[in-house]
Short mmCIF file of C-alpha atoms and ligand atoms in Angstrom, two decimals:
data_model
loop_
_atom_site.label_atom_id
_atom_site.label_comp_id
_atom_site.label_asym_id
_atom_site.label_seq_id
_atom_site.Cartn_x
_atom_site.Cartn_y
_atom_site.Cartn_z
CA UNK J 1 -16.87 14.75 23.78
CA UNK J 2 -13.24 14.18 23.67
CA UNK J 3 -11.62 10.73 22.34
CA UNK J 4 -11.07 9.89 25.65
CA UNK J 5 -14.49 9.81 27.82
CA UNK J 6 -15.21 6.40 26.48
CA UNK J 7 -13.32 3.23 27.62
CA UNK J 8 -13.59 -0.05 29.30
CA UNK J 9 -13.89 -1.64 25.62
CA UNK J 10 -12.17 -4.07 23.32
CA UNK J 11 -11.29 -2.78 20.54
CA UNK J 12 -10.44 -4.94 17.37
CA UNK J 13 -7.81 -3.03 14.93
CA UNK J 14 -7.08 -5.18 11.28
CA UNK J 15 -3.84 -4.11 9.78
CA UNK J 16 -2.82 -3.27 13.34
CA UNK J 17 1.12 -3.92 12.49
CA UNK J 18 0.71 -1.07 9.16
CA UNK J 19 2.05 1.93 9.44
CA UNK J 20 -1.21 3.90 10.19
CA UNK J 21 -2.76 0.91 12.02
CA UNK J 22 -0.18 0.36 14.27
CA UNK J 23 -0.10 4.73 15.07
CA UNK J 24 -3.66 3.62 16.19
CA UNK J 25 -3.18 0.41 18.29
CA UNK J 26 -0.12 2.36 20.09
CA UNK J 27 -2.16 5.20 20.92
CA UNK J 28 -5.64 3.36 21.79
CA UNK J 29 -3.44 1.35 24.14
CA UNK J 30 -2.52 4.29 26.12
CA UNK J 31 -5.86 3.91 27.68
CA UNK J 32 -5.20 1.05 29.83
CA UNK J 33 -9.07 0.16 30.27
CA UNK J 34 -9.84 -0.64 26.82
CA UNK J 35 -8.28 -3.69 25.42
CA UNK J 36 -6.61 -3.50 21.63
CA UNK J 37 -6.95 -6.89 19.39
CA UNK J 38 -4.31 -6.46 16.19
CA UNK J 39 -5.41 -8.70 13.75
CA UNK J 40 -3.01 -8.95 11.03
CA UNK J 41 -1.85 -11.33 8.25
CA UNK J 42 1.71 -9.71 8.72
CA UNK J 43 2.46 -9.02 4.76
CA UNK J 44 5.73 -7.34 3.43
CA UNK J 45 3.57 -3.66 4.48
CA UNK J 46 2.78 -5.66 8.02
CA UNK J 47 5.96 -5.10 11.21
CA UNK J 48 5.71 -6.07 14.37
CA UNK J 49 8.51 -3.94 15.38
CA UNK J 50 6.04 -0.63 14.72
CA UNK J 51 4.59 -1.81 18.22
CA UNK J 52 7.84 -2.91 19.95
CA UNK J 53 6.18 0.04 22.60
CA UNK J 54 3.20 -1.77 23.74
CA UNK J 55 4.03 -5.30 22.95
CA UNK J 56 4.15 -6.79 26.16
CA UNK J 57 1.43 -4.42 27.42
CA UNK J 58 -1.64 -5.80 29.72
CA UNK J 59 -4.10 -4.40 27.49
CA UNK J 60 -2.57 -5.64 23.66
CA UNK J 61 -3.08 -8.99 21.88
CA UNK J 62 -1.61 -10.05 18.87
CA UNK J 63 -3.48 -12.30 15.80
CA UNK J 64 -1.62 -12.89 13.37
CA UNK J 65 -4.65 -13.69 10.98
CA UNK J 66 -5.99 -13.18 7.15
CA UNK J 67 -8.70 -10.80 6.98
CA UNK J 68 -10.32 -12.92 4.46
CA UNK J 69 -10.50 -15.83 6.50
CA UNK J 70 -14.18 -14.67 7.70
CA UNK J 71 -14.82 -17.81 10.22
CA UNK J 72 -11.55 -17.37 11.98
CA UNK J 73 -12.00 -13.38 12.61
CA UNK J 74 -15.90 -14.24 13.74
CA UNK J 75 -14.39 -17.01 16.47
CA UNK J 76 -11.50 -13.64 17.35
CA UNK J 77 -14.66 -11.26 18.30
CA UNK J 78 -16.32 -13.73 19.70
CA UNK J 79 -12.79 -14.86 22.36
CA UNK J 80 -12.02 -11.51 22.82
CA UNK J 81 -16.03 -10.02 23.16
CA UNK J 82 -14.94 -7.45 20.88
CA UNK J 83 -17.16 -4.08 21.21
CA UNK J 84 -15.89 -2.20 17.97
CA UNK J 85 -13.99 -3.08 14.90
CA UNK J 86 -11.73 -0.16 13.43
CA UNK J 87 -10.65 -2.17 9.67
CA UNK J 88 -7.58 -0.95 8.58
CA UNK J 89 -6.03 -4.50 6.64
CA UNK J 90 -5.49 -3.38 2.53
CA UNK J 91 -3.05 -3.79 0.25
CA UNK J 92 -2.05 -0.50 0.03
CA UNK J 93 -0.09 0.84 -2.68
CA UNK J 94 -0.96 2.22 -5.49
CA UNK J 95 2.31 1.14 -8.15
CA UNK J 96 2.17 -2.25 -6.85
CA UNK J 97 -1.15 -2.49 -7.41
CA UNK J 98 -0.43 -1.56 -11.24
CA UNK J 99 2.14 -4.33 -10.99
CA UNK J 100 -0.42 -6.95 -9.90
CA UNK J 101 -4.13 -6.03 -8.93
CA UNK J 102 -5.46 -9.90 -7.54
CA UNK J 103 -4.25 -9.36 -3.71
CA UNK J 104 -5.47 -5.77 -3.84
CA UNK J 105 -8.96 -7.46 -5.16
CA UNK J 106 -8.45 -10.08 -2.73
CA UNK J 107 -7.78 -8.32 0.93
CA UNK J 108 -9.45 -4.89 0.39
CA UNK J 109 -12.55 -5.94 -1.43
CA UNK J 110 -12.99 -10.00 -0.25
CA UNK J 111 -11.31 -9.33 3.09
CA UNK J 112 -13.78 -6.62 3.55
CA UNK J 113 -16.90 -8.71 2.18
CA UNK J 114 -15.63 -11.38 5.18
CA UNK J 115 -15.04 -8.82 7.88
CA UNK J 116 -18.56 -7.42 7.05
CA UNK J 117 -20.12 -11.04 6.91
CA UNK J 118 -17.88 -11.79 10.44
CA UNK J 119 -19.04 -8.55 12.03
CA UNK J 120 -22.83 -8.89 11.07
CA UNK J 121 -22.88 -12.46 12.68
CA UNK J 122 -21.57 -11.29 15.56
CA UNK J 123 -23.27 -7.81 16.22
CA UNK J 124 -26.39 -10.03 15.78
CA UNK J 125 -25.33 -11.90 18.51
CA UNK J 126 -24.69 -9.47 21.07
CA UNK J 127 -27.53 -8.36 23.56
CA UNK J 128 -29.02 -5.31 22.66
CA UNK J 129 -27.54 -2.39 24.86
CA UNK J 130 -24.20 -3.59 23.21
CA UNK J 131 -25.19 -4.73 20.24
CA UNK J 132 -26.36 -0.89 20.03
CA UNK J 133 -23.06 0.19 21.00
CA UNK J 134 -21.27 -1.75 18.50
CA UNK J 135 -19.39 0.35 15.64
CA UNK J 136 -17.48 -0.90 12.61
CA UNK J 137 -15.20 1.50 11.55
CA UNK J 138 -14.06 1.40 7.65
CA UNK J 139 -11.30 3.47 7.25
CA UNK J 140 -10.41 4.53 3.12
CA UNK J 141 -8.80 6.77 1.31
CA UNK J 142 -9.31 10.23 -0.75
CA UNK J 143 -8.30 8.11 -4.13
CA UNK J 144 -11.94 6.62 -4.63
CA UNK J 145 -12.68 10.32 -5.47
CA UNK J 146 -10.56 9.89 -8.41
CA UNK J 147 -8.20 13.43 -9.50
CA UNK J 148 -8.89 17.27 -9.20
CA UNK J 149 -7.29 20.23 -11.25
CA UNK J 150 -6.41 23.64 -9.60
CA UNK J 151 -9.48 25.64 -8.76
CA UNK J 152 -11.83 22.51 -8.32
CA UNK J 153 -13.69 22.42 -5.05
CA UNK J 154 -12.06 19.77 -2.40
CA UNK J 155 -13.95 16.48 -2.27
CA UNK J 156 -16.49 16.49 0.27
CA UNK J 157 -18.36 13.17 1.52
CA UNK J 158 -20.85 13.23 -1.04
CA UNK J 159 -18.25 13.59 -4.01
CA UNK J 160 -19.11 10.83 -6.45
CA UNK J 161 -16.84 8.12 -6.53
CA UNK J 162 -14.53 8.58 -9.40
CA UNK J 163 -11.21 5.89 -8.97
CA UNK J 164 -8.63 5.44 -11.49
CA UNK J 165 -6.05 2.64 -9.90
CA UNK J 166 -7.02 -1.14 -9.36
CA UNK J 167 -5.88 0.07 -5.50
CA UNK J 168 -7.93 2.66 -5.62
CA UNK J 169 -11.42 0.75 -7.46
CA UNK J 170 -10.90 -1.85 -4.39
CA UNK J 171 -10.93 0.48 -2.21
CA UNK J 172 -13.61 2.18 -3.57
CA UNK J 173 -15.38 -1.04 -3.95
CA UNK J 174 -15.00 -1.99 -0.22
CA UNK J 175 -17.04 1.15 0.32
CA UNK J 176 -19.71 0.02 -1.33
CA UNK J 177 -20.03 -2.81 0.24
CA UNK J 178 -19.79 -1.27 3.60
CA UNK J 179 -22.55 0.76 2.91
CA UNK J 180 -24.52 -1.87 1.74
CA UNK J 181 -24.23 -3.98 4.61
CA UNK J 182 -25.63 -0.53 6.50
CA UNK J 183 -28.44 -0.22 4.04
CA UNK J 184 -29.40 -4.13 3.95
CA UNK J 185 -28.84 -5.26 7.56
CA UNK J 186 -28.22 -2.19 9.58
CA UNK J 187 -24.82 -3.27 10.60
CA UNK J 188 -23.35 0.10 12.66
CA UNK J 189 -20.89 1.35 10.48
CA UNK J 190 -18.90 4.45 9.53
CA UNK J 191 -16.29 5.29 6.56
CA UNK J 192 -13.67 7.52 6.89
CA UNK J 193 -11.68 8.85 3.50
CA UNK J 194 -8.39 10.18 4.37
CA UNK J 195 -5.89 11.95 2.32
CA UNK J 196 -2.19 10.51 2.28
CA UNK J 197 -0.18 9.78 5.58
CA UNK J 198 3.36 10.61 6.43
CA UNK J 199 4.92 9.94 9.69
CA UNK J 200 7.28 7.62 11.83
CA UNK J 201 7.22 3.80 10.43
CA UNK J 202 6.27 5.02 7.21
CA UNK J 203 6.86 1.63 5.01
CA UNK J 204 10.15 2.65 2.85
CA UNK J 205 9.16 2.45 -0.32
CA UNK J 206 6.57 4.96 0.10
CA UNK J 207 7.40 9.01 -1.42
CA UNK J 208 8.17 10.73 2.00
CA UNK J 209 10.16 8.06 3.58
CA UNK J 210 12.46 7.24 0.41
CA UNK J 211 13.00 10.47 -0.25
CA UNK J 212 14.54 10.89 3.70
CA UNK J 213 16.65 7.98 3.38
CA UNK J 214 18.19 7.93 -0.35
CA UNK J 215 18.86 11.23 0.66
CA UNK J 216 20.74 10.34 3.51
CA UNK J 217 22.12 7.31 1.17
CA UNK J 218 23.09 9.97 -1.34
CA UNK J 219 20.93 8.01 -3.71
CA UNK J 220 19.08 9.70 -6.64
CA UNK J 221 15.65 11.47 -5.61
CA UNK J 222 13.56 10.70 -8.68
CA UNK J 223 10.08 12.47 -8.80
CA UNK J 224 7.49 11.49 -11.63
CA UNK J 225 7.09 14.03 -14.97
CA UNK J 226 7.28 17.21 -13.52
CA UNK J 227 6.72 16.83 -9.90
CA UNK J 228 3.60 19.00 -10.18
CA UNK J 229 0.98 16.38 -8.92
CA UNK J 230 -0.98 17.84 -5.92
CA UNK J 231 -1.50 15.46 -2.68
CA UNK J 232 -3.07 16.50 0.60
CA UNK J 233 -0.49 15.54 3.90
CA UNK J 234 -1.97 14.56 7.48
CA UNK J 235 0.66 13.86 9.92
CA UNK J 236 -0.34 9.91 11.06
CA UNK J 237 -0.98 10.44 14.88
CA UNK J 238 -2.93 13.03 13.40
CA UNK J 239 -5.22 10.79 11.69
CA UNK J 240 -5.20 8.20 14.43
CA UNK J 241 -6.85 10.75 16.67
CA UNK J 242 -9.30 11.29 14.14
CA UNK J 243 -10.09 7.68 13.74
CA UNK J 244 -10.86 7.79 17.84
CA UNK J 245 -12.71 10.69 17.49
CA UNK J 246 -14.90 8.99 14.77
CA UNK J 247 -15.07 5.62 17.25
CA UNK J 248 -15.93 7.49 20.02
CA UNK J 249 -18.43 10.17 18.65
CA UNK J 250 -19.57 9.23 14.98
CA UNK J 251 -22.43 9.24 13.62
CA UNK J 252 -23.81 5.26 12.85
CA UNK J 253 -24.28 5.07 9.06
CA UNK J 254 -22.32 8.42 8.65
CA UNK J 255 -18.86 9.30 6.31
CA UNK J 256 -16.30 11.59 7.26
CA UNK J 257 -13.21 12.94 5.05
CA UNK J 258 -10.06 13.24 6.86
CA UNK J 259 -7.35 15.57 5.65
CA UNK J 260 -4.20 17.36 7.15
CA UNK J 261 -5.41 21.05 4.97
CA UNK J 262 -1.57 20.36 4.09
CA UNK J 263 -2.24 20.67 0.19
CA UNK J 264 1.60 20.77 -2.03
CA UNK J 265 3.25 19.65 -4.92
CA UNK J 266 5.27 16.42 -4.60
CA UNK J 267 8.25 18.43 -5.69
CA UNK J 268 7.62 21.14 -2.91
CA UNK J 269 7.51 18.05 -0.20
CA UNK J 270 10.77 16.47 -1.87
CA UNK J 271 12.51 20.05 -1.73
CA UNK J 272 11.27 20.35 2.16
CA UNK J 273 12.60 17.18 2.98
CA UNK J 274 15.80 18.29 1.49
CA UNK J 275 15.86 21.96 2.22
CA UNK J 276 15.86 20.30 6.54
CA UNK J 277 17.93 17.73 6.12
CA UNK J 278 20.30 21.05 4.61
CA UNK J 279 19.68 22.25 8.25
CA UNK J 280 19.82 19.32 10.50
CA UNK J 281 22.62 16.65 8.70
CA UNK J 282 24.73 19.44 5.66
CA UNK J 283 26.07 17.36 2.94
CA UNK J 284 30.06 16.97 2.98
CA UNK J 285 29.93 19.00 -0.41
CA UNK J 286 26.31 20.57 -2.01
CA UNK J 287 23.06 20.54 -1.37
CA UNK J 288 20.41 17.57 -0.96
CA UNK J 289 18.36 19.13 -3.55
CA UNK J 290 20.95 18.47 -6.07
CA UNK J 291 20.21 14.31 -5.86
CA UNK J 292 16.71 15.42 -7.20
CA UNK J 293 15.94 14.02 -10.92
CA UNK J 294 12.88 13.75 -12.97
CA UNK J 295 11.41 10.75 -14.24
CA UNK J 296 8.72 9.71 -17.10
CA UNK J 297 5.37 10.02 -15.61
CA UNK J 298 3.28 6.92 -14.53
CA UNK J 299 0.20 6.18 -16.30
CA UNK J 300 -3.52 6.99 -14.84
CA UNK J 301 -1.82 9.04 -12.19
CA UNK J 302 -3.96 11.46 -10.27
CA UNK J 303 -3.14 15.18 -10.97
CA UNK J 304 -4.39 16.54 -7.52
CA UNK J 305 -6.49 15.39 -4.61
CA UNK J 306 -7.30 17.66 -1.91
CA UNK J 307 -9.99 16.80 0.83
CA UNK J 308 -12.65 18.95 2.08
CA UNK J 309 -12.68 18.00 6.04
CA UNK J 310 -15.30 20.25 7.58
CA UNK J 311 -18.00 17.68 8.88
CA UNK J 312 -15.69 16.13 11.28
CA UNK J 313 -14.43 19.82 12.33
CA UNK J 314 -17.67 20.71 12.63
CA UNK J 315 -19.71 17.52 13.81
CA UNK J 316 -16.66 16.46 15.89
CA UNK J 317 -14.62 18.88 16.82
CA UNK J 318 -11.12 16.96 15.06
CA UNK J 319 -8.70 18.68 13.10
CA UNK J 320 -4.90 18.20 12.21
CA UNK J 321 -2.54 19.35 15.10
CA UNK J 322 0.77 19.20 12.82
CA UNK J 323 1.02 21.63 10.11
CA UNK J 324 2.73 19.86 7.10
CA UNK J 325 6.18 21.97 8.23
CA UNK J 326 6.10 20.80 12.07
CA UNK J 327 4.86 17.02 11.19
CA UNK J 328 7.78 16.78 8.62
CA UNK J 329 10.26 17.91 11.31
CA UNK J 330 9.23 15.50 13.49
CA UNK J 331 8.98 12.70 10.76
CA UNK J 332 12.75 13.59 9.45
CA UNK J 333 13.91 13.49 13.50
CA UNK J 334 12.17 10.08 13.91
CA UNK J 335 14.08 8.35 10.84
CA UNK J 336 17.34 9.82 11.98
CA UNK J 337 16.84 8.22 15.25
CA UNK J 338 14.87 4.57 14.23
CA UNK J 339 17.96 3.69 12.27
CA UNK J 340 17.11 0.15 13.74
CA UNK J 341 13.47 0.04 12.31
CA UNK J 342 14.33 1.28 9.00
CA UNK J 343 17.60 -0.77 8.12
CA UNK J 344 16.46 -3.83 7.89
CA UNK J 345 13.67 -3.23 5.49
CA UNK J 346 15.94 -1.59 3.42
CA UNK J 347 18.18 -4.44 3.50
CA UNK J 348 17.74 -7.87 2.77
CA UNK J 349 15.28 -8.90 5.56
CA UNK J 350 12.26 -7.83 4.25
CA UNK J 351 13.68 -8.19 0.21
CA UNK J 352 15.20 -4.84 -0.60
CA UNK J 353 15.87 -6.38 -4.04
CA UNK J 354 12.50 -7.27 -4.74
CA UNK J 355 11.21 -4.18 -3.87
CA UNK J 356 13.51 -2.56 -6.09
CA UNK J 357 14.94 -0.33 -3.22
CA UNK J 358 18.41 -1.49 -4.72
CA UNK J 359 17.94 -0.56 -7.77
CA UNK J 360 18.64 3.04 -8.99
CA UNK J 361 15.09 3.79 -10.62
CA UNK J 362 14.19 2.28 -7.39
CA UNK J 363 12.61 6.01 -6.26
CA UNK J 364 10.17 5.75 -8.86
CA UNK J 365 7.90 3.54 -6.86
CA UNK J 366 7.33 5.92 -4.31
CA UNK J 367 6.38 9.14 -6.02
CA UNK J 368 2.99 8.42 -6.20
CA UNK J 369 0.78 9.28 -3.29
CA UNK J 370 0.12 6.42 -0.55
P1 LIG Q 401 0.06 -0.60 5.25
O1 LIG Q 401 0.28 -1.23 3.91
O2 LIG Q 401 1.19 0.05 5.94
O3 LIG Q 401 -0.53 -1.69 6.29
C1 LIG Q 401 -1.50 -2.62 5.92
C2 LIG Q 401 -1.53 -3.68 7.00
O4 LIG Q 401 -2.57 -4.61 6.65
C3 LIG Q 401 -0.23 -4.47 7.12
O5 LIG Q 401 0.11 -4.62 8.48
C4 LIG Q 401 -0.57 -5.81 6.51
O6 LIG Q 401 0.15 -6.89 7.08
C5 LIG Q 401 -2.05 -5.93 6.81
N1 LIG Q 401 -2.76 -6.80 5.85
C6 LIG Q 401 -2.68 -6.77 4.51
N2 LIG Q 401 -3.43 -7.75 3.98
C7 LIG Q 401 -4.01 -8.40 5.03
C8 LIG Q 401 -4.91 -9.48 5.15
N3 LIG Q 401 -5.36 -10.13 4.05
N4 LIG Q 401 -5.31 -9.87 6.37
C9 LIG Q 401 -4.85 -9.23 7.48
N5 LIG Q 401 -3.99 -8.23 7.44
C10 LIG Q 401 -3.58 -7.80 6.23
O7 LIG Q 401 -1.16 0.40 5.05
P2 LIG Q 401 -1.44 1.81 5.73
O8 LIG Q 401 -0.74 2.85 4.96
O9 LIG Q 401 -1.20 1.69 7.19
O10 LIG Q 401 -3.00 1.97 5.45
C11 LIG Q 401 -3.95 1.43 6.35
C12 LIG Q 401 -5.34 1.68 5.81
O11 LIG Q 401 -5.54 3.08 5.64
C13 LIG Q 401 -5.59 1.05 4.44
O12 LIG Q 401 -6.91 0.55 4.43
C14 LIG Q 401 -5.44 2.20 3.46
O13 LIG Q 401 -6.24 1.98 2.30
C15 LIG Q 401 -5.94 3.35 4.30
N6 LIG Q 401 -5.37 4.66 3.95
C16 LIG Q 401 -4.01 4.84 3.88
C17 LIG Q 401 -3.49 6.09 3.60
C18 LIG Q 401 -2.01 6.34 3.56
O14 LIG Q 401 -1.59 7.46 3.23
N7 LIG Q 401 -1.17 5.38 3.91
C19 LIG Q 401 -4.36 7.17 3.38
C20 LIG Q 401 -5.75 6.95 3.46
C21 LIG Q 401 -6.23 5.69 3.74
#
């Protein structure tokens, strides 16, 4: 089945104004018979201007609503007769949540205690044929895993959980609980671990992203210890397919890893950034990778993750179109020419100073994975 032969549904997105959620709300909004519900608190990580595209489309509807208000999300699927929930809302990086776990314990593992509680009501609600039908779609990361060294087999789905950040232990947590609600009341529900996402409307402070525009800045490109760390890339529009593929054809009560089979060194992405920004926008005088400079290493952080993504290949038919070198390209083009999405987040608008992007150690936040 391809992710298209199913439509005519509503389809409720949290964290729908993210980076990866909004990927999925503008390309589940191409299909102008389903109808896409964004539910979203609208944090510092939440921009309305990642869906500028479909904003006033027939088919799009904007909440701007906590995740962990459970009673206000149950009266949303119950206005909009939601048919499937894909739950995106987290906190989702990993330094900040060294800097302060609570709102990473708060959204990912409360929110997703009240969107289970919210969904269950409601599912058990519906009449049967839809109630059947009705699919809530966790979506996590590779990090509950925990790390990998060279030569270690790629986590597969039944991989113990192994995580070493507070981001990564709520997330891992929020699993749990999503399988629980499976086990205990049969609530339709699949979990999908993805490695890290790059792509257009990546949040700034994030590796790939900072590294493209303190480049450009002719900022410093700091990379943690010895830039050796190991992460796994999918391209986002990549993994947005993937999640409709999973919507559309999963497997109730099933798991499915995600990954771009993009495995490299965050050095090797930092000197690929740099080595086509050589090609497409020369320095005056040098070369990009000269801004490069290393920086002490953060503690607890993951050597290597690498995902083993064969059971959605294989069950689903999905894998990555972008190669890491094409999906790069087309990442670097997109921030060269969204210099009005980018500017004022790195500006004062959205607190450049807090987020340290104004500092020069500022890099160091974004050198570690999501
Ligand atoms: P993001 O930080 O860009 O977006 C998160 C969105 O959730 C924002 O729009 C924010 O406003 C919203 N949100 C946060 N708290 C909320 C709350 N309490 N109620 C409602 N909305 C709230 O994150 P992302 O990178 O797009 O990641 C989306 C999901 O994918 C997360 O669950 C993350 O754990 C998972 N994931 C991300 C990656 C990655 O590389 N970025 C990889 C694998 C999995």
């Amino acid at each position: 089945m391809t992710a298209n032969e199913k439509s005519g549904r509503v389809i409720a997105v949290t964290g729908g104004a993210g980076f990866i959620g909004s990927a999925v709300c503008r390309r589940l909004a191409r299909n102008r018979q389903d109808r896409i519900v964004n539910i979203d608190k609208l944090t510092y990580a939440g921009n309305l201007d990642n869906l500028s595209e479909i904003a006033e489309a027939p088919n799009y509807v904007f909440y701007r609503q906590c995740i962990c208000d459970g009673p206000a999300v149950l009266e949303i699927l119950r206005r909009e007769r939601v048919d499937a929930i894909l739950h995106l809302a987290a906190e989702s990086h990993v330094d900040r949540s060294i800097e302060g776990a609570a709102v990473f314990l708060e959204t990912n593992v409360i929110g997703t205690f009240a969107m289970l509680e919210a969904a269950r009501t409601y599912w058990s609600e519906l009449p049967a044929d839809r109630a059947e039908r009705f699919r809530f779609v966790h979506v996590s990361t590779d990090e509950v895993y925990g790390d990998l060294q060279p030569g270690d087999a790629a986590f597969h789905e039944d991989t113990p959980y192994d995580p070493h950040s507070p981001y990564s232990a709520s997330k891992a947590s929020a699993d749990h609980l999503v399988s629980a609600w499976r086990s205990t009341y049969g609530l339709p529900v699949i979990i999908t671990n993805c490695s890290n996402n790059y792509g257009p409307y990546h949040f700034p402070e994030k590796l790939i992203p900072l590294v493209i525009l303190n480049a450009l800045d002719e900022r410093p490109l700091p990379v943690y210890g010895t830039g050796e760390n190991i992460r796994d890339w999918l391209f986002v529009d990549d993994h947005a397919e993937a999640l409709e593929v999973v919507l559309n054809s999963g497997t109730s009560g099933r798991k499915y890893n995600i990954g771009g089979a993009a495995e490299k060194t965050n050095i090797d992405v930092v000197r690929t950034i740099c080595s086509v920004l050589d090609e497409i926008v020369p320095r005056a005088q040098g070369r990009y990778a000269d801004l490069i400079t290393f920086e002490a290493d953060r503690p607890g952080h993951d050597f290597r993750y690498a995902i083993d993504a064969r059971r959605i290949d294989e069950e689903l038919g999905w894998r990555p179109r972008e190669t890491f070198e094409t999906g790069i390209r087309k990442t670097i083009r997109w921030f060269l020419e969204n210099q009005w999405w980018w500017e004022p987040i790195r500006s004062h608008s959205y607190g450049g100073e807090r987020l340290g992007l104004l500092r020069s150690d500022s890099t160091k936040l974004a050198t570690q994975g999501h």
